[in-house]
Coordinates of C-alpha atoms in Angstrom, one line a residue:
M76 CA -33.6 -30.8 -6.8
F77 CA -32.3 -27.8 -8.2
R78 CA -34.3 -25.3 -6.0
P79 CA -32.3 -23.9 -2.9
K80 CA -33.6 -24.6 0.4
L81 CA -33.6 -21.6 2.4
P82 CA -33.1 -22.0 6.2
T83 CA -36.1 -20.8 8.3
M84 CA -35.5 -17.9 10.8
P85 CA -34.8 -18.9 14.0
Q86 CA -37.2 -17.6 17.0
P87 CA -35.4 -15.4 19.6
T88 CA -35.0 -17.0 22.7
G89 CA -34.6 -15.7 26.2
T90 CA -36.4 -12.6 27.5
V91 CA -37.1 -9.9 25.1
T92 CA -36.4 -6.4 26.3
P93 CA -39.2 -3.8 25.5
Y94 CA -37.8 -0.7 23.5
A95 CA -37.0 2.2 25.9
V96 CA -39.4 5.4 25.6
I97 CA -37.5 8.5 25.1
E98 CA -39.1 11.6 26.8
L99 CA -38.2 14.8 25.3
T100 CA -37.1 17.6 28.1
T101 CA -37.2 21.3 27.8
I102 CA -33.9 23.4 28.3
T103 CA -34.7 26.3 30.5
P104 CA -32.2 29.2 30.5
G105 CA -30.6 29.5 34.0
T106 CA -27.9 31.9 35.5
S107 CA -24.7 31.8 34.4
A108 CA -21.7 30.8 36.4
P109 CA -19.5 33.5 37.4
P110 CA -16.2 33.7 35.6
P111 CA -13.3 32.2 37.7
S112 CA -11.4 34.7 39.6
P113 CA -7.7 35.3 38.3
I114 CA -6.4 34.9 41.9
A115 CA -7.0 31.3 42.1
P116 CA -3.9 29.2 41.6
A117 CA -4.0 26.5 38.9
P118 CA -4.8 23.0 39.6
I119 CA -2.2 21.0 40.1
S120 CA -1.8 18.2 37.7
T121 CA -1.5 14.6 39.2
R122 CA 0.4 13.2 36.2
P123 CA 3.8 12.3 36.4
T124 CA 6.2 14.6 34.7
V125 CA 8.6 13.2 32.1
Q126 CA 12.1 13.5 33.0
L127 CA 14.9 12.8 30.3
T128 CA 18.1 11.6 31.7
P129 CA 21.1 11.6 29.4
G130 CA 20.9 7.8 29.1
T131 CA 17.1 7.9 28.0
A132 CA 18.0 10.9 25.4
L133 CA 20.7 8.5 24.1
A134 CA 18.4 5.7 24.0
L135 CA 15.6 7.7 22.0
V136 CA 18.4 9.0 19.7
G137 CA 19.6 5.6 18.9
G138 CA 16.1 3.9 18.5
G139 CA 15.2 6.8 16.0
T140 CA 18.3 6.3 14.1
A141 CA 17.7 2.7 13.9
V142 CA 14.1 3.3 12.5
V143 CA 15.2 5.7 9.9
L144 CA 18.0 3.1 8.8
V145 CA 15.6 0.3 8.5
V146 CA 12.9 2.5 6.7
G147 CA 15.6 3.6 4.4
A148 CA 17.0 0.3 3.7
V149 CA 13.6 -1.0 2.8
L150 CA 12.6 1.9 0.5
V151 CA 16.0 1.5 -1.4
S152 CA 15.7 -2.2 -2.1
M153 CA 12.2 -1.6 -3.2
L154 CA 13.4 1.2 -5.5
L155 CA 16.2 -1.3 -6.7
A156 CA 13.7 -3.9 -7.4
V157 CA 11.7 -1.7 -9.6
A158 CA 14.6 -0.7 -11.3
V159 CA 15.8 -4.2 -12.2
T160 CA 12.3 -5.3 -13.0
A161 CA 12.1 -2.4 -15.6
A162 CA 15.3 -3.0 -17.1
S163 CA 14.8 -6.5 -17.7
V164 CA 11.3 -5.7 -19.4
A165 CA 13.2 -3.3 -21.6
V166 CA 15.8 -5.9 -22.6
C167 CA 12.9 -8.4 -23.5
A168 CA 11.3 -5.6 -25.5
V169 CA 14.4 -4.8 -27.6
V170 CA 14.9 -8.8 -28.2
L171 CA 11.3 -9.4 -29.0
R172 CA 11.5 -6.3 -31.4
S173 CA 14.5 -7.4 -33.2
L174 CA 13.1 -11.1 -33.6
L175 CA 10.1 -9.7 -35.2
A176 CA 11.9 -7.3 -37.2
S177 CA 14.2 -10.4 -38.5
Q178 CA 10.9 -12.3 -39.5
H179 CA 9.5 -9.5 -41.8
R180 CA 12.8 -9.5 -43.6
R181 CA 12.8 -13.1 -44.7

């Protein structure tokens, strides 16, 4: 009754693939490739270039400003919460100290 019942391991189903055999190959030194000639033109990139228009630059500046303001507001509110908590703990400590001191006088 108090002994745990361990489940049996299920047997694999389906086709089982055998392990792959890795063969070692030797590296033979070959002839080195000639250095590229300096006269050859640079390959042309197929990526589109990013062009900043005044509208997109203004949008980027506005978005960055908004992010900085939001992050700043969150950090200031967290700092304010820590300060309020510390002040309330300090007030509680002063009240408890005065209560304990008044009990020792009596």
